[in-house]
Every structure is written in C-alpha cells, then in structure tokens.
Coordinates of C-alpha atoms in Angstrom, one line a residue:
Chain A
M278 CA 16.4 17.7 6.6
A279 CA 16.0 14.9 4.0
A280 CA 15.3 12.3 6.7
N281 CA 12.5 14.5 8.0
D282 CA 10.9 15.2 4.7
T283 CA 7.5 14.1 3.6
H284 CA 7.3 10.4 2.7
R285 CA 6.0 10.1 -0.8
Y286 CA 4.7 6.7 -1.7
Q287 CA 1.8 5.4 -3.8
L288 CA -0.2 2.9 -1.8
S289 CA -1.9 1.6 -4.9
R290 CA 1.4 0.0 -6.1
K291 CA 3.2 -2.8 -4.3
A292 CA 6.4 -0.8 -4.0
G293 CA 4.6 2.1 -2.4
W294 CA 2.6 -0.2 -0.2
D295 CA 5.8 -1.9 0.9
A296 CA 7.5 1.4 1.6
F297 CA 4.5 2.4 3.8
V298 CA 4.5 -0.9 5.6
N299 CA 8.2 -1.0 6.3
G300 CA 9.0 2.7 6.5
S301 CA 10.9 3.6 9.6
P302 CA 9.5 6.2 11.9
R303 CA 10.6 9.8 11.1
P304 CA 13.7 10.6 13.2
D305 CA 13.0 12.7 16.2
F306 CA 14.8 16.0 16.8
A307 CA 15.1 18.4 19.7
V308 CA 12.8 21.4 20.1
L309 CA 14.9 24.6 20.2
T310 CA 14.1 27.4 22.6
L311 CA 13.2 30.8 21.4
E312 CA 16.7 32.0 22.3
E313 CA 18.3 29.1 20.3
M314 CA 16.1 29.8 17.4
A315 CA 17.1 33.5 17.5
G316 CA 20.8 32.5 17.2
L317 CA 20.2 30.4 14.0
P318 CA 21.3 31.8 10.6
D319 CA 18.2 32.5 8.4
A320 CA 18.7 29.4 6.1
E321 CA 19.0 27.1 9.1
L322 CA 16.0 28.6 10.8
E323 CA 14.0 28.1 7.5
D324 CA 15.1 24.4 7.3
Y325 CA 14.3 23.9 11.0
N326 CA 10.8 25.3 10.5
A327 CA 10.3 23.2 7.4
A328 CA 11.3 20.1 9.4
R329 CA 8.8 21.1 12.1
D330 CA 6.1 21.6 9.6
V331 CA 6.6 18.1 8.3
W332 CA 6.7 16.7 11.8
N333 CA 3.7 18.6 13.1
T334 CA 1.5 17.5 10.1
N335 CA 2.3 13.8 10.7
P336 CA 1.1 12.9 14.2
P337 CA 1.1 9.3 15.1
T338 CA -2.0 7.2 14.6
V339 CA -3.8 7.4 18.0
R340 CA -5.4 4.3 19.3
T341 CA -8.9 5.8 19.7
Q342 CA -12.1 4.1 20.8
Q343 CA -13.2 4.1 17.2
L344 CA -10.0 2.4 16.1
D345 CA -10.3 -0.2 18.8
A346 CA -13.9 -0.9 17.9
A347 CA -13.1 -1.2 14.2
Y348 CA -10.1 -3.5 14.8
R349 CA -12.3 -5.7 17.0
I350 CA -14.8 -6.1 14.1
I351 CA -12.2 -6.6 11.5
G352 CA -10.4 -9.2 13.7
E353 CA -13.6 -11.1 14.1
V354 CA -14.2 -11.2 10.4
M355 CA -10.6 -12.0 9.7
A356 CA -11.0 -15.1 11.8
S357 CA -12.9 -16.5 8.8
N358 CA -9.6 -16.3 6.9
H359 CA -8.6 -19.5 8.6
R360 CA -11.3 -21.3 6.7
D361 CA -10.2 -23.7 4.0
S362 CA -10.4 -22.3 0.5
D363 CA -13.6 -24.2 -0.4
K364 CA -15.5 -22.1 2.2
L365 CA -16.7 -18.5 1.8
R366 CA -15.1 -15.7 3.6
G367 CA -16.9 -12.7 5.0
S368 CA -16.0 -9.1 4.2
V369 CA -15.8 -5.9 6.3
V370 CA -17.3 -2.7 5.2
I371 CA -16.0 0.4 6.9
D372 CA -18.9 2.7 6.2
A373 CA -19.0 6.2 7.6
E374 CA -19.2 9.8 6.8
P375 CA -16.1 11.7 5.6
S376 CA -13.2 12.8 7.9
L377 CA -13.7 10.0 10.5
G378 CA -10.5 8.1 9.7
K379 CA -11.9 5.2 7.7
T380 CA -8.9 4.8 5.4
T381 CA -6.5 5.2 8.3
I382 CA -8.2 2.3 10.1
A383 CA -8.1 0.1 7.0
T384 CA -4.5 0.9 6.1
R385 CA -3.1 0.6 9.7
Y386 CA -4.8 -2.8 10.1
A387 CA -3.5 -4.0 6.8
Q388 CA -0.1 -2.7 7.6
W389 CA -0.1 -4.8 10.8
F390 CA -1.4 -7.8 8.9
H391 CA 1.3 -7.5 6.3
R392 CA 4.1 -7.2 8.8
T393 CA 2.8 -10.2 10.8
T394 CA 2.5 -12.3 7.7
Y395 CA 6.0 -11.5 6.5
R396 CA 7.4 -12.2 10.0
R397 CA 5.7 -15.5 10.0
Y398 CA 6.1 -16.7 6.4
G399 CA 8.8 -14.5 4.8
P400 CA 8.8 -12.5 1.6
T401 CA 8.6 -15.5 -0.8
T402 CA 6.0 -18.2 -1.2
A403 CA 6.9 -21.9 -1.3
D404 CA 6.7 -21.8 -5.1
G405 CA 9.1 -18.8 -5.3
H406 CA 6.5 -16.2 -6.0
Q407 CA 6.6 -12.8 -4.3
R408 CA 4.5 -12.9 -1.2
L409 CA 2.1 -9.9 -1.1
P410 CA -0.3 -10.5 1.8
V411 CA -2.2 -7.2 1.2
A412 CA -3.4 -5.4 -1.9
F413 CA -4.6 -1.9 -1.6
I414 CA -6.9 -0.7 -4.4
P415 CA -8.3 2.8 -4.4
L416 CA -11.2 3.2 -6.8
T417 CA -11.9 6.1 -9.1
A418 CA -15.2 7.6 -10.3
G419 CA -17.2 5.6 -12.8
I420 CA -14.9 2.6 -12.6
T421 CA -15.7 -0.4 -14.8
L422 CA -15.1 -4.0 -14.3
K423 CA -12.1 -3.9 -16.6
G424 CA -10.8 -0.8 -14.7
L425 CA -11.0 -2.7 -11.4
N426 CA -9.0 -5.6 -12.8
Q427 CA -6.5 -3.2 -14.2
K428 CA -6.1 -1.5 -10.9
L429 CA -5.6 -4.8 -9.2
L430 CA -2.9 -5.8 -11.7
E431 CA -1.3 -2.4 -11.4
F432 CA -0.9 -3.0 -7.7
Y433 CA 1.1 -6.1 -8.5
Q434 CA 3.0 -4.2 -11.3
H435 CA 1.9 -6.9 -13.7
P436 CA 3.2 -6.4 -17.3
A437 CA -0.3 -7.0 -18.7
A438 CA -2.0 -4.4 -16.5
R439 CA -2.8 -2.2 -19.4
R440 CA -3.4 -4.9 -22.0
G441 CA -5.8 -7.7 -22.4
S442 CA -9.5 -8.2 -22.6
R443 CA -11.8 -8.1 -19.6
T444 CA -11.9 -11.9 -19.2
E445 CA -8.1 -12.2 -19.6
L446 CA -7.5 -9.5 -17.0
T447 CA -9.8 -11.3 -14.6
S448 CA -7.9 -14.5 -14.9
L449 CA -4.6 -12.7 -14.6
A450 CA -5.8 -11.0 -11.4
I451 CA -6.9 -14.3 -10.0
D452 CA -3.5 -15.8 -10.9
C453 CA -1.7 -12.9 -9.2
V454 CA -3.8 -12.9 -6.0
T455 CA -3.5 -16.7 -5.7
S456 CA 0.2 -17.0 -6.6
C457 CA 1.3 -14.2 -4.4
E458 CA -0.9 -15.6 -1.5
T459 CA -2.7 -12.3 -1.0
R460 CA -5.0 -12.7 2.0
L461 CA -6.4 -9.2 2.5
I462 CA -7.6 -6.8 -0.2
V463 CA -8.6 -3.3 0.8
I464 CA -10.9 -1.6 -1.7
D465 CA -10.9 2.1 -0.9
D466 CA -13.4 4.8 -2.0
L467 CA -16.1 2.2 -2.8
H468 CA -18.6 5.1 -2.9
F469 CA -17.4 5.9 -6.4
I470 CA -19.4 3.0 -7.6
D471 CA -23.0 3.6 -8.5
F472 CA -24.7 0.3 -7.5
A473 CA -27.9 1.2 -9.4
H474 CA -25.9 1.7 -12.6
R475 CA -25.0 -1.2 -15.0
N476 CA -21.3 -0.6 -14.5
G477 CA -21.7 -0.5 -10.8
T478 CA -23.7 -3.7 -10.7
E479 CA -21.1 -5.4 -12.8
V480 CA -18.3 -4.3 -10.5
S481 CA -20.3 -5.3 -7.5
N482 CA -21.0 -8.8 -9.0
H483 CA -17.3 -9.1 -9.9
L484 CA -16.2 -8.3 -6.4
K485 CA -18.6 -11.0 -5.2
G486 CA -17.2 -13.4 -7.8
L487 CA -13.6 -12.6 -6.6
A488 CA -14.7 -13.2 -3.0
N489 CA -16.1 -16.5 -4.0
E490 CA -13.1 -17.6 -6.0
L491 CA -10.3 -16.2 -3.9
P492 CA -9.2 -17.2 -0.4
V493 CA -9.1 -13.5 0.5
T494 CA -10.9 -11.3 3.0
F495 CA -12.0 -8.0 1.5
I496 CA -12.2 -4.7 3.5
Y497 CA -14.4 -2.2 1.7
V498 CA -14.1 1.5 2.6
G499 CA -16.5 4.1 1.6
V500 CA -18.9 6.9 2.5
G501 CA -22.6 6.3 2.9
L502 CA -22.5 2.8 1.4
R503 CA -25.7 1.7 3.1
E504 CA -27.5 4.7 1.5
K505 CA -25.9 3.9 -1.8
Q506 CA -27.4 0.4 -1.6
F507 CA -24.1 -1.4 -1.5
F508 CA -25.5 -4.1 0.8
D509 CA -28.6 -4.5 -1.2
E510 CA -26.7 -4.6 -4.5
G511 CA -28.9 -1.9 -5.9
M512 CA -32.0 -4.0 -5.5
L513 CA -35.3 -2.5 -4.3
G514 CA -38.1 -3.8 -2.1
E515 CA -38.5 -7.5 -1.5
A516 CA -35.7 -8.2 -3.9
T517 CA -33.2 -7.0 -1.3
S518 CA -33.6 -10.3 0.5
Y519 CA -31.8 -11.9 -2.4
A520 CA -28.8 -9.6 -2.0
Q521 CA -25.9 -11.9 -1.0
T522 CA -23.7 -9.0 0.0
S523 CA -25.9 -8.1 2.9
R524 CA -25.4 -11.6 4.4
R525 CA -21.6 -11.8 3.6
A526 CA -20.6 -8.3 4.7
T527 CA -20.2 -7.0 8.2
R528 CA -20.7 -3.3 8.5
C529 CA -18.1 -1.4 10.6
P530 CA -19.4 2.0 11.5
V531 CA -17.1 4.8 12.6
V532 CA -18.6 7.6 14.6
P533 CA -17.3 11.1 15.5
F534 CA -16.3 11.9 19.1
R535 CA -19.1 13.2 21.3
I536 CA -18.7 15.4 24.3
D537 CA -22.3 15.4 25.6
N538 CA -21.5 12.7 28.1
D539 CA -18.6 12.1 30.5
A540 CA -17.2 9.1 28.7
G541 CA -17.2 10.9 25.4
M542 CA -15.6 14.0 26.8
R543 CA -13.0 11.8 28.5
A544 CA -12.1 10.1 25.2
W545 CA -11.9 13.4 23.4
V546 CA -9.6 14.9 26.1
M547 CA -7.4 11.8 26.0
L548 CA -7.0 12.2 22.3
L549 CA -6.0 15.8 22.6
T550 CA -3.6 15.0 25.5
T551 CA -1.9 12.4 23.2
L552 CA -1.7 14.8 20.3
E553 CA -0.4 17.8 22.2
R554 CA 2.7 15.8 23.2
H555 CA 3.6 15.5 19.5
Y556 CA 3.8 19.1 18.4
K557 CA 7.2 20.8 18.2
L558 CA 6.6 24.4 19.3
A559 CA 9.0 26.3 21.4
A560 CA 6.3 27.5 23.8
A561 CA 4.2 24.4 23.8
R562 CA 2.8 23.4 27.2
P563 CA 0.7 20.6 28.7
G564 CA -3.0 21.6 28.3
M565 CA -2.3 23.6 25.1
L566 CA -5.1 21.6 23.4
T567 CA -7.1 20.1 26.3
D568 CA -7.8 23.6 27.6
H569 CA -9.7 24.2 24.4
A570 CA -11.4 20.9 24.1
R571 CA -14.9 22.3 23.6
L572 CA -13.7 24.9 21.1
L573 CA -11.9 22.2 19.1
H574 CA -15.0 20.0 19.2
T575 CA -17.2 22.9 18.0
R576 CA -14.9 23.7 15.1
T577 CA -14.4 20.0 14.1
Q578 CA -17.6 18.3 15.3
G579 CA -15.4 15.6 16.8
R580 CA -14.1 14.4 13.4
I581 CA -10.6 13.3 13.5
G582 CA -9.9 14.3 9.9
S583 CA -11.0 17.9 10.6
L584 CA -9.1 17.9 13.9
A585 CA -5.9 17.0 12.1
N586 CA -6.5 19.8 9.6
I587 CA -7.1 22.5 12.2
L588 CA -4.1 21.4 14.3
D589 CA -1.8 21.3 11.2
R590 CA -2.8 24.9 10.4
A591 CA -2.7 26.1 13.9
C592 CA 0.9 24.8 14.2
Y593 CA 1.8 26.4 10.9
R594 CA 0.4 29.7 12.1
A595 CA 2.0 29.4 15.5
I596 CA 5.4 29.1 13.9
L597 CA 4.8 31.7 11.2
D598 CA 3.5 34.3 13.7
G599 CA 6.2 33.5 16.3
V600 CA 3.6 32.6 19.0
E601 CA 5.1 29.1 19.2
C602 CA 2.0 27.8 21.1
I603 CA -1.5 26.8 20.2
N604 CA -4.1 29.1 21.9
A605 CA -7.8 29.9 21.5
D606 CA -7.1 32.9 19.2
L607 CA -5.2 30.8 16.8
L608 CA -7.8 27.9 16.9
S609 CA -10.6 30.4 16.2
A610 CA -8.7 32.2 13.4
V611 CA -7.3 29.4 11.3
S612 CA -9.4 28.1 8.4
V613 CA -11.1 24.7 8.6
D614 CA -12.4 22.4 5.9
N615 CA -15.6 23.5 4.3
A616 CA -17.8 20.9 6.0
A617 CA -16.5 21.7 9.4
L618 CA -17.0 25.4 8.8
Q619 CA -20.6 24.9 7.7
A620 CA -21.4 22.7 10.6
S621 CA -19.7 25.0 13.2
V622 CA -21.7 28.1 12.1
A623 CA -25.0 26.2 11.9
Chain B
M220 CA 25.5 -30.7 23.7
P221 CA 27.5 -28.4 25.9
H222 CA 26.5 -24.8 26.0
S223 CA 29.1 -22.1 25.6
K224 CA 29.0 -19.2 27.9
P225 CA 27.0 -16.3 26.5
A226 CA 28.9 -13.2 25.5
S227 CA 28.7 -10.3 27.9
P228 CA 26.4 -7.5 26.6
D229 CA 28.1 -4.7 24.7
L230 CA 26.9 -1.8 26.7
H231 CA 28.5 0.8 24.3
S232 CA 26.3 -0.2 21.4
A233 CA 23.1 -0.7 23.4
P234 CA 20.3 1.7 22.4
A235 CA 19.6 4.6 24.6
P236 CA 16.8 4.1 27.1
D237 CA 14.6 6.6 25.3
A238 CA 15.3 5.3 21.8
P239 CA 12.3 3.9 19.9
P240 CA 12.0 0.1 20.1
L241 CA 13.5 -1.8 17.2
R242 CA 11.0 -3.5 14.9
E243 CA 11.7 -6.8 13.2
I244 CA 11.7 -6.4 9.4
V245 CA 12.3 -9.2 7.0
G246 CA 14.8 -7.9 4.5
G247 CA 16.7 -9.1 1.5
Y248 CA 13.9 -9.0 -1.0
D249 CA 13.4 -7.0 -4.1
I250 CA 9.9 -5.5 -4.1
D251 CA 10.2 -4.6 -7.8
R252 CA 10.7 -8.1 -9.1
L253 CA 8.1 -9.7 -11.2
P254 CA 5.4 -11.1 -8.8
I255 CA 5.0 -14.5 -10.3
H256 CA 8.1 -16.7 -10.5
V257 CA 8.8 -18.6 -13.6
P258 CA 12.0 -20.5 -13.0
R259 CA 14.3 -21.4 -15.8
F260 CA 14.7 -25.1 -16.3
Q261 CA 18.1 -26.7 -16.4
D262 CA 19.6 -26.5 -20.0
E263 CA 16.7 -24.3 -21.1
S264 CA 17.5 -21.6 -23.5
L265 CA 17.0 -18.0 -22.5
E266 CA 14.5 -17.7 -25.3
G267 CA 12.5 -20.7 -24.2
W268 CA 12.4 -19.4 -20.7
L269 CA 11.3 -15.9 -21.8
R270 CA 8.6 -17.4 -24.0
R271 CA 7.2 -19.3 -21.1
L272 CA 7.5 -16.3 -18.8
S273 CA 5.6 -14.1 -21.3
R274 CA 2.9 -16.8 -21.7
R275 CA 2.3 -16.9 -18.0
Y276 CA 1.9 -13.1 -18.0
Q277 CA -0.2 -13.3 -21.2
V278 CA 2.0 -10.7 -23.0
T279 CA 4.6 -10.9 -25.7
P280 CA 8.3 -11.4 -24.9
R281 CA 8.9 -7.9 -26.2
D282 CA 6.3 -6.6 -23.6
V283 CA 8.2 -8.4 -20.9
L284 CA 11.5 -6.9 -21.9
T285 CA 9.9 -3.4 -22.1
H286 CA 8.4 -3.9 -18.7
L287 CA 11.9 -4.8 -17.4
G288 CA 13.3 -1.6 -18.8
V289 CA 15.3 -3.5 -21.4
A290 CA 13.4 -2.0 -24.4
P291 CA 14.6 -3.8 -27.5
H292 CA 15.1 -1.9 -30.7
P293 CA 11.7 -1.6 -32.4
Q294 CA 13.0 -2.9 -35.8
A295 CA 15.2 -5.7 -34.5
L296 CA 15.1 -8.7 -32.2
P297 CA 17.4 -8.6 -29.2
K298 CA 20.1 -11.0 -28.6
L299 CA 19.2 -12.2 -25.2
E300 CA 22.6 -13.4 -24.1
I301 CA 23.9 -9.8 -24.7
L302 CA 20.9 -8.2 -23.0
T303 CA 21.3 -10.4 -20.0
A304 CA 25.0 -9.6 -19.8
H305 CA 24.2 -5.9 -20.0
H306 CA 21.2 -5.8 -17.8
P307 CA 21.6 -8.6 -15.2
E308 CA 19.5 -6.8 -12.6
A309 CA 16.5 -6.7 -14.9
F310 CA 16.7 -10.4 -15.6
I311 CA 17.2 -11.3 -11.9
Q312 CA 14.0 -9.3 -11.3
A313 CA 12.4 -11.4 -13.9
G314 CA 13.3 -14.5 -12.0
L315 CA 16.7 -15.7 -13.4
E316 CA 19.1 -17.0 -10.8
P317 CA 22.2 -14.7 -10.8
E318 CA 24.6 -17.6 -11.1
T319 CA 23.0 -18.8 -14.4
L320 CA 23.3 -15.5 -16.2
P321 CA 26.9 -15.4 -17.5
S322 CA 27.6 -19.1 -17.9
R323 CA 24.7 -20.0 -20.2
C324 CA 25.1 -17.7 -23.0
S325 CA 28.0 -15.3 -22.7
P326 CA 28.8 -13.2 -25.7
S327 CA 32.0 -14.3 -27.4
E328 CA 33.2 -10.8 -27.9
P329 CA 32.7 -7.5 -26.2
P330 CA 29.2 -6.1 -27.2
S331 CA 28.9 -3.0 -29.2
P332 CA 25.6 -1.1 -29.7
R333 CA 25.4 -2.6 -33.1
S334 CA 25.9 -6.2 -31.9
M335 CA 23.0 -5.7 -29.5
R336 CA 20.6 -6.1 -32.4
T337 CA 19.9 -8.7 -35.0
S338 CA 18.0 -8.2 -38.2
P339 CA 14.2 -8.7 -37.9
W340 CA 14.3 -11.9 -40.0
E341 CA 17.0 -13.5 -38.0
S342 CA 15.7 -16.0 -35.5
W343 CA 17.2 -16.1 -32.0
D344 CA 20.0 -18.4 -31.7
C345 CA 21.4 -19.1 -28.3
R346 CA 23.6 -22.1 -28.6
G347 CA 24.3 -24.3 -25.6
P348 CA 27.7 -25.4 -24.5
G349 CA 27.8 -28.2 -27.1
G350 CA 27.1 -25.7 -29.9
A351 CA 23.6 -27.1 -30.6
A352 CA 20.7 -24.8 -30.8
P353 CA 18.0 -25.7 -28.2
H354 CA 14.9 -26.9 -29.9
D355 CA 12.7 -24.3 -28.3
S356 CA 14.3 -21.2 -29.5
A357 CA 11.8 -18.4 -29.9
H358 CA 11.1 -17.0 -33.3
A359 CA 9.4 -13.8 -32.6
V360 CA 9.3 -11.2 -29.9

C-alpha cells in the first residue's frame, strides 16, 4: 500500500524536483474480479480500493498532439541553448487557457531535459558544484522582484534565501544558476504578475536581465499572457515596438481537443483509448470511454484537465457504488469543475 | 588485447517480458548538499573554511551551521572539531571530504554536552597537528 500511495514532493525545491525527475513508476498490481473482491476481509478491501483510487487518479502523461506540438516549439527554442554565453537565448511562453495541460507540458519536458543532462554530464560540475540543470519556480500573487529572487534561491536551498537585500539576492541567484550550470528555468503561473503595475514591470525587467546575463533558456507558463501584455511589457500603442520580450519570446499555444472534424475526433478517441486501458475497475471493458466520446467532450469541452477530473471522479464513484465500470450514467452524474459545468450547460 | 568469452546470460534474473523497461539513473549523489562547493584547502582550519563558505553564501557562519541543522547554542560559540565529530553528515553536505573530518581536529576527550560549547568571548582555537593555531581562525560566528 505504501508503494502505491500518493507521491508528495514539492517541485519548487531541488529535492522535490529531483524526486519528481527520478521517481520510479508506481508499481502495478493485478485487478481483482468481483468474486475475488467479495472474498477479501473488510480492511484489505478498503486498502485495495484506496490503492486503486491512487492509481486511477494518476494516469500516465499521454503524448497528445498538443504535447507533440509544444515539444517541437520548445525543442526549436532550446536549440539556441547551444549558443555561446555571449549571445542571447530565446524563451518559450506556454500561453493558454486553464486546464489544457500547460504545466504538465513544461514539467515533462524539463524532466526529460534534466535526465538527459545527468546522463550526459553527471550530478556534479567540473568545479564540484551540484549540477542542477533545471529550476522550477512557481510564482505567487503580487510577487516582487525580491520575492522572485528568494523563490529562485529557495529552489537551490540556499542558506541566504530569506536574508539579504534585493541586490544581494540577485547576485546570489546568478551565482547559483551559473555555478550549478542550470540550463533551463521554468517560471510557472506567470499570470500572477500584473505587467501594468510597477512591481510587475520590475519583475518583467528582472527576468529580461536574468535572460541577458545567464546562459539559460526560460520557459514561461501562464494563462492569457498575451492579453495581460506580457509580450508588450505593459506598453501601449506604438511603444509596444520597443518591447524586447516580444522579439525574444516564442509563444507556444495549447488548444483544447475539437471533435468537429475527423482528425480532431480521431485524436480525442485515441486519447480516450489510451486512458481507458489505465483504469483498474473490475468490470472495465474496451470502449468504456470511447463509447461516450461525445458526452465526455460536451462535459469537458475537450480540456485535458477537466477530462482528468471527471474520470477521477467517475472511477471513484464506480468503485464506491460497486458498478466497477464507467458508463454514461456515471459520467452524467459526477460533478465537474465549475468552468466545465458552466460551459456544458451554456 | 585478447577478448575473454562473455558470460552466458543469467536467465533466472532476467526481467519478465512484461516488466517495465529499466531507466538509467545516475545515483550516488546527495541532493540535500549545499549547491555551491567550497573545498577546504590543505592545512586549512575548519574555522577558516567555514568563514570562506559563509562568505560565498553571504551569510554568517552561524547561519550556515543553522542551515545544516547543527544549530549552535545561542549564547556560545561552537567548537567546530566537536561539531564535525558529532554531525559528520551535515559537514559532508557542506562540502567537507569525509576522510578529512576526524584526522584534522579530533577532540582529545569524549565530548559532553557541556564541552560542545565555549564561552562567548573565547575565540575558536583549532590547533593543527603541530599544536600551532592556524592564522585564520575565526573570531565570531
């Protein structure tokens, strides 16, 4: 049971990130038949169901068209990473609406990059520093320049993360990133920054400064960044042409699944086919999800985050009610996130 | 150079055909170590090394010790040779080579809780093998 429990790690700390990158897959276990389940003592059945809940809510990352398209763009921008340090590097901006898998795309790419770098160069730099090829920095609301530096240093578990002035923290952050040979920094939830506000402008300029100074590629992840004037750095009108971010950043949009054409429907069904093989339900059958492809799309609007939510809950209810299979009644009855609910009744 | 005959495969320990493929992981590292390595020079005192380390991280030596989980007594300066003997893992995480820990400054008698501290006005004194105090002993934490 312990091996099948939820993995708890904090991606915003190097130890948590390392656990995420190097975590072994959750050990698989057999699906019991209804008769076998009926023969289990109550406590064992409870544990078995708990293990299934964890398993069912952690499907593998599916290589969707959206993931492939995003990887292609990130890969192109990362090619700039081979430039010498005196030359500027571009950045990637994964900019999309909520529940489309933006963070998953960024973290999975960064995970691959981290593993590849370790395999190639090992865990220690030539100077004996800890090699940390990736830093993952989630932002919070109203973050300031000092707060950003602190978050960066906290990732490295730097003793001065909570001390020092703004300037000192900047130099420490640069020292850490350079010494630990970090090559990729993922800044998540960038939409928390108000680029029209003084603090936001400072943070934006600081990120530009870091991009200038550090031999690092940045991946920015956020919701509605174009509308929030991230690319224009909060400038208006003709002044936007002076915004450097727009020239240095490559936007990577992520779109929901569409089923109003054959190719889109095929991609949606392929996703459901892949997912339905994952779930551990005694009466699960091929077609359990694909038979309800349109219903699932109506309830989730083709958003992978909402799809994951509804399937988690459907599995939970299927186990709880003893149905042990996902059917149309369950999919119609389970609750969905608020946005999906509003959109599906509209 | 002659090649020896390769060993026959051990079929009993081979993974089952349906087992997930093994992934290559670089092991043998401590993720919780201090990220930036500040090596201790040959014949450098522990205090001198700690002072350089704390300067690189722009904190006080006491902050470094606290970060390592070796919180010194608030009213007294720690004897580093005793701290290192008691918390070798913490100092290895800070960048000391394990083989240098006991030989440089080993306590002459078994440490007691009382002997872990010195009075606040007493400077660190970690004498080298010849009995001479290194010139760069730290004076404050």
